Coordinates of C-alpha atoms in Angstrom, one line a residue:
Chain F
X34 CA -6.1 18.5 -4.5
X35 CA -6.7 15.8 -7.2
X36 CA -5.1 12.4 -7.4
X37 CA -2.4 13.8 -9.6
X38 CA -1.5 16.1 -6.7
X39 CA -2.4 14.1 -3.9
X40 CA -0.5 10.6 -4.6
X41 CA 2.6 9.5 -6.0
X42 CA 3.6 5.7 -6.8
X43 CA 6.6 3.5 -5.0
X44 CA 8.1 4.7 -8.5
X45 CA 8.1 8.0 -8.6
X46 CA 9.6 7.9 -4.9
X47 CA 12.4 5.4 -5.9
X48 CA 12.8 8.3 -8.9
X49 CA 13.3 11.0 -6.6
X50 CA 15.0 9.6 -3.4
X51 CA 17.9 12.5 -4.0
X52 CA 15.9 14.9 -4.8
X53 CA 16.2 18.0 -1.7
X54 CA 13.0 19.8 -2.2
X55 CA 11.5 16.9 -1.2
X56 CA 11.2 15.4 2.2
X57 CA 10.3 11.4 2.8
X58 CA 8.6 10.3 6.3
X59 CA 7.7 7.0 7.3
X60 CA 4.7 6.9 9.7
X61 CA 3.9 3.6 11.2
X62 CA 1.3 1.9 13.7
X63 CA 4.5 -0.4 14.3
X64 CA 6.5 2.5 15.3
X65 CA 9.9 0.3 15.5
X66 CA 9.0 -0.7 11.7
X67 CA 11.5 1.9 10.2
X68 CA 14.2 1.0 12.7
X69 CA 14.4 -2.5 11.0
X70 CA 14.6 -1.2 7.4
X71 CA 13.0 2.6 5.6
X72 CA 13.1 4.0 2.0
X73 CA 16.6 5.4 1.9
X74 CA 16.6 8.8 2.9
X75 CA 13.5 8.8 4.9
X76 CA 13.0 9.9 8.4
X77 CA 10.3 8.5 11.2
X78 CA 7.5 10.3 12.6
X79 CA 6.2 8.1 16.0
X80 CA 2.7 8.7 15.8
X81 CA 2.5 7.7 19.3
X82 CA 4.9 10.1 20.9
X83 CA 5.8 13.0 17.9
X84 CA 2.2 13.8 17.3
X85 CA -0.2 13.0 20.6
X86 CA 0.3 15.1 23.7
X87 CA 1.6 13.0 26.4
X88 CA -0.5 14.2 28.9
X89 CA -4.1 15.3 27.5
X90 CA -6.1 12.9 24.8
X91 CA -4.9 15.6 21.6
X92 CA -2.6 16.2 19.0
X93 CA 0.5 18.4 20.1
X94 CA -0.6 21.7 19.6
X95 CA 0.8 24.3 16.9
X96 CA 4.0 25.7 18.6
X97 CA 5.0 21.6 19.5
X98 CA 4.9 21.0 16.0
X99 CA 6.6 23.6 14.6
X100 CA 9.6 22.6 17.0
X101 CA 8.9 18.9 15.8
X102 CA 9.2 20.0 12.3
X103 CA 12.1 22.3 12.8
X104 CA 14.2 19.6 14.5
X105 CA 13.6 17.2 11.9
X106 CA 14.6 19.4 9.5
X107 CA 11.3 19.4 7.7
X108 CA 10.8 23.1 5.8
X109 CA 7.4 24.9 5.0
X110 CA 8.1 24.8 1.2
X111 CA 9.2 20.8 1.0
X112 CA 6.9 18.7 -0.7
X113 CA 6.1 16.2 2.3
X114 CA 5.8 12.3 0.8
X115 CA 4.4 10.0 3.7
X116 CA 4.2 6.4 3.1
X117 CA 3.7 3.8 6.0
X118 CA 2.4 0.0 6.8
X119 CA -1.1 -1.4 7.1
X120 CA -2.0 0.0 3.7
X121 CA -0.8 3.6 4.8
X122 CA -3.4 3.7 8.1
X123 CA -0.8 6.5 9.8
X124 CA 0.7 7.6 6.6
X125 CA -2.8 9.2 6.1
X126 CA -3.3 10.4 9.5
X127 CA -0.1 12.1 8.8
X128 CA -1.0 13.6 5.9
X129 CA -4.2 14.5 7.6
X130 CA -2.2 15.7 10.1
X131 CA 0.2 17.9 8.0
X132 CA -3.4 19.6 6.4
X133 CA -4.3 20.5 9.4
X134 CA -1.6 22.6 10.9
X135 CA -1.4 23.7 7.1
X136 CA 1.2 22.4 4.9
X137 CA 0.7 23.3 1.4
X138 CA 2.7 20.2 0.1
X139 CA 2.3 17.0 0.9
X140 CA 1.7 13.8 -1.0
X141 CA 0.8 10.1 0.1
X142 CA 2.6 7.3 -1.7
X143 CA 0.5 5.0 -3.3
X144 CA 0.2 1.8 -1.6
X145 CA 3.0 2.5 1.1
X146 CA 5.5 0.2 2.8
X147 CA 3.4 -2.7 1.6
X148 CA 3.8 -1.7 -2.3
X149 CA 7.1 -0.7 -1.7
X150 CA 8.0 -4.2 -0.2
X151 CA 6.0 -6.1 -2.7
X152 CA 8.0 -4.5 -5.4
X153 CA 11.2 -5.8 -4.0
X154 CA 12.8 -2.5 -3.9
X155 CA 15.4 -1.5 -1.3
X156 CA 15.0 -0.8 2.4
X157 CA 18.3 0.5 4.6
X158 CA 18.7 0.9 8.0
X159 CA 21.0 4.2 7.5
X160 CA 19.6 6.8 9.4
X161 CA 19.8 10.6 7.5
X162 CA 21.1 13.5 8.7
X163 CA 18.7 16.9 8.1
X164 CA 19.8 20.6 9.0
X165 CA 17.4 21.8 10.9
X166 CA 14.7 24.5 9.9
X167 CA 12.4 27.2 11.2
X168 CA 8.9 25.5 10.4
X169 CA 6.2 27.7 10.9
X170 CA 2.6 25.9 11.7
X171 CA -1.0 27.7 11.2
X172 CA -4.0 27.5 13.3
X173 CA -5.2 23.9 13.2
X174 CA -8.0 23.9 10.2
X175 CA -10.9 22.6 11.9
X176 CA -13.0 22.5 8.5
X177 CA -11.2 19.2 8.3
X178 CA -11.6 17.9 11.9
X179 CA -14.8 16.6 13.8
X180 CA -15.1 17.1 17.5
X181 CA -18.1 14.7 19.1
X182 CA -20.9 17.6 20.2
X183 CA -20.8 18.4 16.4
X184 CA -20.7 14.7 15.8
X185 CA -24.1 14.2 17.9
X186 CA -25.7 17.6 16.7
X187 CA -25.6 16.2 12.7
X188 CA -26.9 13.0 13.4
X189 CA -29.4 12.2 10.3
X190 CA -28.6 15.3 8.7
X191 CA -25.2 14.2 7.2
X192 CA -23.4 11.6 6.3
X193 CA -21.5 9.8 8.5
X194 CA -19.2 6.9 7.6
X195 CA -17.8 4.5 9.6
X196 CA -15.1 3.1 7.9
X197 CA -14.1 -0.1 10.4
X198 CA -14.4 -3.8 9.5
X199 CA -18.5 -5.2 9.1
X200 CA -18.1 -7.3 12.2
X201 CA -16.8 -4.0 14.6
X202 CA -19.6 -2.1 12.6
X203 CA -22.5 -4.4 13.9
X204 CA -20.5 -5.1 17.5
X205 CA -19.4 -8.3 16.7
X206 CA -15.5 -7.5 17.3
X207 CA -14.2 -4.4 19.4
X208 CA -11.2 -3.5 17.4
X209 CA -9.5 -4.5 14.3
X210 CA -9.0 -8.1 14.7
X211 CA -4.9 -7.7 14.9
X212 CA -5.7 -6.8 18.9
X213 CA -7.3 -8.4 21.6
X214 CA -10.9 -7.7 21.4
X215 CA -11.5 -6.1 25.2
X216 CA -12.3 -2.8 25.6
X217 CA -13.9 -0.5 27.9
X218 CA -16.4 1.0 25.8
X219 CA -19.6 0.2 24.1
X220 CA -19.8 -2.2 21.1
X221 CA -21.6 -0.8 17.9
X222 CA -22.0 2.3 15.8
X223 CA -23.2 5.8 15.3
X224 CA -27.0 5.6 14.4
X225 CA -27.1 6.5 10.5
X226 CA -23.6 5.7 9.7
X227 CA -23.5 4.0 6.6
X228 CA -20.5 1.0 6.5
X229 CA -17.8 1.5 4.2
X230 CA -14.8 -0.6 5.3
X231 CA -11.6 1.5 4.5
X232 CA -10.6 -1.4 3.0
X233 CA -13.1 -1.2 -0.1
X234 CA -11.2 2.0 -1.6
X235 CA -7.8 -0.4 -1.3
X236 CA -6.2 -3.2 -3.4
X237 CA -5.1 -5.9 -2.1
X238 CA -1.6 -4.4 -2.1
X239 CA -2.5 -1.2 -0.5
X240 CA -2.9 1.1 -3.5
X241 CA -6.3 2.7 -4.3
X242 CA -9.2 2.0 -6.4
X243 CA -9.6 4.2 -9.4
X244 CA -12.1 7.4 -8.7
X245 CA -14.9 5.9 -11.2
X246 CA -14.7 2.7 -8.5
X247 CA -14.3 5.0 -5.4
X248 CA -17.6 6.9 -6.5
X249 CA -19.4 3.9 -6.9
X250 CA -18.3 2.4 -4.2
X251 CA -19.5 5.6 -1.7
X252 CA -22.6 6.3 -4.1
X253 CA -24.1 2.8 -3.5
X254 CA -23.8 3.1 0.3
X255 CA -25.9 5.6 0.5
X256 CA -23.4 9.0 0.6
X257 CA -25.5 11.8 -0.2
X258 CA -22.8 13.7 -2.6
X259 CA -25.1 17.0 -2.1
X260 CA -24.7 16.8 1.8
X261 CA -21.3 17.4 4.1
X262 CA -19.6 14.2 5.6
X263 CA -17.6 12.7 8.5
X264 CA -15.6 9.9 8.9
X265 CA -14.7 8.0 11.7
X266 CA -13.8 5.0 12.6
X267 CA -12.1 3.6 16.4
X268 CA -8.7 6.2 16.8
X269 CA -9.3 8.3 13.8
X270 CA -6.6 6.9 11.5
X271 CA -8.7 4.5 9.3
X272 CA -10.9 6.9 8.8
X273 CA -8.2 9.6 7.6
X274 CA -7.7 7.3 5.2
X275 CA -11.4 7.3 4.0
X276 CA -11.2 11.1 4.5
X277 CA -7.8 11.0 2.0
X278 CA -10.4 9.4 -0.7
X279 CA -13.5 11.6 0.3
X280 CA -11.3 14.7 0.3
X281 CA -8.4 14.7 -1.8
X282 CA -8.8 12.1 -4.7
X283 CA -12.7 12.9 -4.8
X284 CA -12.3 16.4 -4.2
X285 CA -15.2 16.7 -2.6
X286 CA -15.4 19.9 -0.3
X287 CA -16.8 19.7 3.0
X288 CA -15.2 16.0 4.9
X289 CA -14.5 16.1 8.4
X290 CA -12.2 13.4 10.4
X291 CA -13.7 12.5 13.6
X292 CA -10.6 11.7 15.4
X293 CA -12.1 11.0 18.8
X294 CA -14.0 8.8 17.0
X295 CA -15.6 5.1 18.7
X296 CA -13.0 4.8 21.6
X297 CA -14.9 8.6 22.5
X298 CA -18.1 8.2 21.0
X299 CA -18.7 4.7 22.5
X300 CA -17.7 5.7 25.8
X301 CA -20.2 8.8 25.8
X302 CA -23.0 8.4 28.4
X303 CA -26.5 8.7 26.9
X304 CA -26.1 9.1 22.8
X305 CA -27.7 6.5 20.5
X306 CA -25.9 3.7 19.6
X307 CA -27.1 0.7 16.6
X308 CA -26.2 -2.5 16.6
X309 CA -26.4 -4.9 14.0
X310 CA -25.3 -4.7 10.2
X311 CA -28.0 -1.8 9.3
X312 CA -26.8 2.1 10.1
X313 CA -30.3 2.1 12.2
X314 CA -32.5 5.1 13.1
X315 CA -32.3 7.8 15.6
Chain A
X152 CA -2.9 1.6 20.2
X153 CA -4.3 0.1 16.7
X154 CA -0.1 -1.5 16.4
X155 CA -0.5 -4.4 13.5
X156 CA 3.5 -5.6 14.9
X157 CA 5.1 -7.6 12.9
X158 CA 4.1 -11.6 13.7
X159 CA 1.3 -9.9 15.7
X160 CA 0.4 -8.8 19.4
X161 CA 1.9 -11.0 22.2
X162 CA -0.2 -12.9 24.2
X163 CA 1.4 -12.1 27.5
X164 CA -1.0 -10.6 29.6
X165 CA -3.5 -11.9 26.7
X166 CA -7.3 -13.2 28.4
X167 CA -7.1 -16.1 26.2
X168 CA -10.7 -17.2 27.8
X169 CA -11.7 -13.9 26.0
X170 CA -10.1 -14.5 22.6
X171 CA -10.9 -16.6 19.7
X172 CA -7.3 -16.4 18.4
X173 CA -5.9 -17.7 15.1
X174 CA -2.0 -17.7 14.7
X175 CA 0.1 -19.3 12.8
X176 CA 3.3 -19.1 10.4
X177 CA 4.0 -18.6 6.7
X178 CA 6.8 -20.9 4.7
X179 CA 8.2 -21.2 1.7
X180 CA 10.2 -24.5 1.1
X181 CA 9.6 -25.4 4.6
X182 CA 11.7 -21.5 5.8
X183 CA 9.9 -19.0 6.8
X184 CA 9.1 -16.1 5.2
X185 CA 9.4 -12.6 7.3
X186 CA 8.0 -10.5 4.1
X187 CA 4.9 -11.6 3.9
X188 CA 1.3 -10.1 4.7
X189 CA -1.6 -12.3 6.4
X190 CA -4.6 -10.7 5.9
X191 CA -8.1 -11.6 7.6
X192 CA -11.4 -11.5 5.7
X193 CA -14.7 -12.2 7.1
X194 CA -17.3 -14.7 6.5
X195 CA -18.2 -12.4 3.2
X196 CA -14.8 -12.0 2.1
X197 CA -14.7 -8.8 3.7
X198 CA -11.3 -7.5 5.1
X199 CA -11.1 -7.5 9.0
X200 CA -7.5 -7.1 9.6
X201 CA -3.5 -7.4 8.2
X202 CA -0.5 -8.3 9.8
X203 CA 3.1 -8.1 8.4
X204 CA 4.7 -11.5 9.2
X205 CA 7.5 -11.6 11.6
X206 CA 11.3 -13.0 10.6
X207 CA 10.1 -16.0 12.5
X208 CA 7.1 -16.3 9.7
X209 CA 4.6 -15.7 12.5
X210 CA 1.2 -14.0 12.6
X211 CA -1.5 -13.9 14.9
X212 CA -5.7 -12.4 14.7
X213 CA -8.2 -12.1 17.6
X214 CA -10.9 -13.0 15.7
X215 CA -14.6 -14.1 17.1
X216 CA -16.8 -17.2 16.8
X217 CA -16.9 -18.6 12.9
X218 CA -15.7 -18.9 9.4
X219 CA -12.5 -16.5 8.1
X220 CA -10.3 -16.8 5.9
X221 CA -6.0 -15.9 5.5
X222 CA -4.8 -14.4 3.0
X223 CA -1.7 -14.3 2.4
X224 CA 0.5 -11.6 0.1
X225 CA 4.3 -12.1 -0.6
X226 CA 7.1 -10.6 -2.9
X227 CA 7.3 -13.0 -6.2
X228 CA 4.3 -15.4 -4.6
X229 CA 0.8 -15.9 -5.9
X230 CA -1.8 -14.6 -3.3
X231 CA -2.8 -17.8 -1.1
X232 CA -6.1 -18.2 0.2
X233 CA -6.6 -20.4 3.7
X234 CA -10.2 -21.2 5.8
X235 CA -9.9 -21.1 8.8
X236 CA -12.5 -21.8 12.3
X237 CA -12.2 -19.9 15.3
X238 CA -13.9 -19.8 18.4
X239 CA -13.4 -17.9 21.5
X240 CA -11.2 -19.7 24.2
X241 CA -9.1 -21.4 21.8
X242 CA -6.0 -21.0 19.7
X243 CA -6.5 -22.1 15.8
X244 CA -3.0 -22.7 14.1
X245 CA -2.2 -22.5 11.0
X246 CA 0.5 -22.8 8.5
X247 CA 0.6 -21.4 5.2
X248 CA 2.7 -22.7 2.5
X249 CA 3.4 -19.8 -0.4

């Protein structure tokens, strides 16, 4: 993947809108955002209910999404374009998502609902219609996807980056700062982390830095570019988005997304935690 | 949930004792504007959070103790900068003109 293969602008999306090979999802943390107005032609993925088990803290596992996929009429050979709001925060959990149950073809549009809305281009409320399909899922790729012993067992030997604001970095705020600031579990970070705000590898309007910027930006934090790397941040979709830059626009070849990420690791009894604006030693 | 809503969480069930809060709404002409994007930097200029306003113009941040400041993105508007103080038990309200 390369950022010719990886990303597509509001543009090129408004170009290909009829185009039936490909397929258009909206994926929002504001799941009744599409409901009000989508891209014409897209259909909604609730992030919420399509892709977590209801029951277990997990995704829905590989026969659930194949039914998911099948009954939105989304096919194995469709080149998948996700876009989304809050500078594409689900959109690239999605397409996270989509690489780990192994769909060849997806793409994340630069700068998502944001761009799209900046531009002043068109948003409908018409719902489409899609026949339905016989998607077939693989095993979930879990070279892309951190579980927490793994987490704990690398500590100091690779990098870790949490990608959440400075101030929930040092344990200043809890959670992004658009939600109340209780929570049950531990304020702080993973000893070692290095800080890189998502944020940094955005514009202001949601579309990414260049790749010279993006490797400067990682390189001066301290990312050891000779050394595997994980990603997290508090739910695991900021940092898919860091893992999208890591992985797909740097191409660099071993990034992990630690999905359980602080609501798990913070709630662990007995690891190392650092507070304060340093990553801190183990 | 990590839900930036349009015009921001509610504060029903809200422990406003709990929150340094900063809300407010975004005009244009004196209307409100339910297309705009209020975004919260840090002390350093760092980003801390976005909201999409709602139709009302409406946005709202749970912020902590100290210095931030809006920003504020809008089809055919220059980006608008705006300090702000909060602290935790109160409500700081703003209102952004684009």
């Amino acid at each position: 993947m390369s950022r010719d293969t990886a990303l597509v602008s509001t543009q090129w999306v408004e170009d290909n809108l009829d185009n039936p090979a490909i397929v258009v999802i909206e994926v929002d943390e504001d799941t009744t955002s599409y409901d009000r107005g989508h891209i014409r032609n897209a259909i909604k993925l609730d992030w919420t209910t399509d892709l977590q088990d209801q029951v277990r803290r997990d995704f829905v596992n590989k026969e659930q999404f194949e039914a998911l996929m099948s009954a939105r009429g989304v096919g194995n050979d469709h080149t998948v374009v996700l876009y989304g709001g809050n500078n594409n925060w689900f959109a690239a959990y999605a397409y996270w998502y989509f690489k780990l149950y192994g769909h060849q073809d997806v793409k994340l549009v630069d700068g998502g609902r944001k761009k799209w809305e900046l531009d002043s281009r068109e948003l409908t409320a018409d719902v489409p219609t899609r026949a339905t399909t016989s998607y077939v899922a693989q095993d979930q790729d879990l070279s892309l996807r951190a579980f927490r012993d793994e987490v704990v067992s690398v500590l100091g030997k690779q990098n870790l980056v949490d990608v959440r604001s400075p101030d929930e970095y040092a344990g200043r705020l809890m959670a992004p700062a658009h939600l109340p600031q209780e929570q049950a579990q531990r304020a702080g970070h993973i000893p070692t982390a290095s800080n890189v705000p998502w944020s940094k590898a955005a514009n202001d309007d949601g579309t990414f830095r260049s790749d010279a910027e993006l490797l400067e930006l990682y390189t001066e934090a301290g990312v050891d570019w000779d050394k595997d790397t994980i990603a997290y941040c508090r739910i695991g979709e900021r940092s898919s988005h860091t893992w999208f830059v890591l992985k797909e626009l740097l191409e660099q070849p071993n990034v992990k997304n630690y999905d359980g990420s602080w609501t798990e690791y913070g709630s662990l009894v007995g690891v190392p935690v650092a507070l304060g604006d340093e990553p801190g030693e183990l | 949930m990590c839900g930036a809503v349009e015009g921001g969480v509610s504060l029903a069930g809200v422990n406003l004792a709990k929150e340094a809060v900063i809300q407010g709404r975004v005009l244009r002409g004196g209307e409100p504007v339910g297309t705009a994007y209020v975004r919260l930097l840090d002390r350093t200029g760092e980003f801390t959070a976005e909201v999409p306003t709602s139709p009302e113009g409406e946005f709202r941040f749970f912020a902590a103790d100290g210095a931030w400041t809006l920003r504020t993105l809008a089809p055919q508007a220059d980006v608008v900068d705006t300090p702000v103080t909060a602290a935790v038990g109160t409500i700081a309200e703003v209102t952004i003109s684009i």
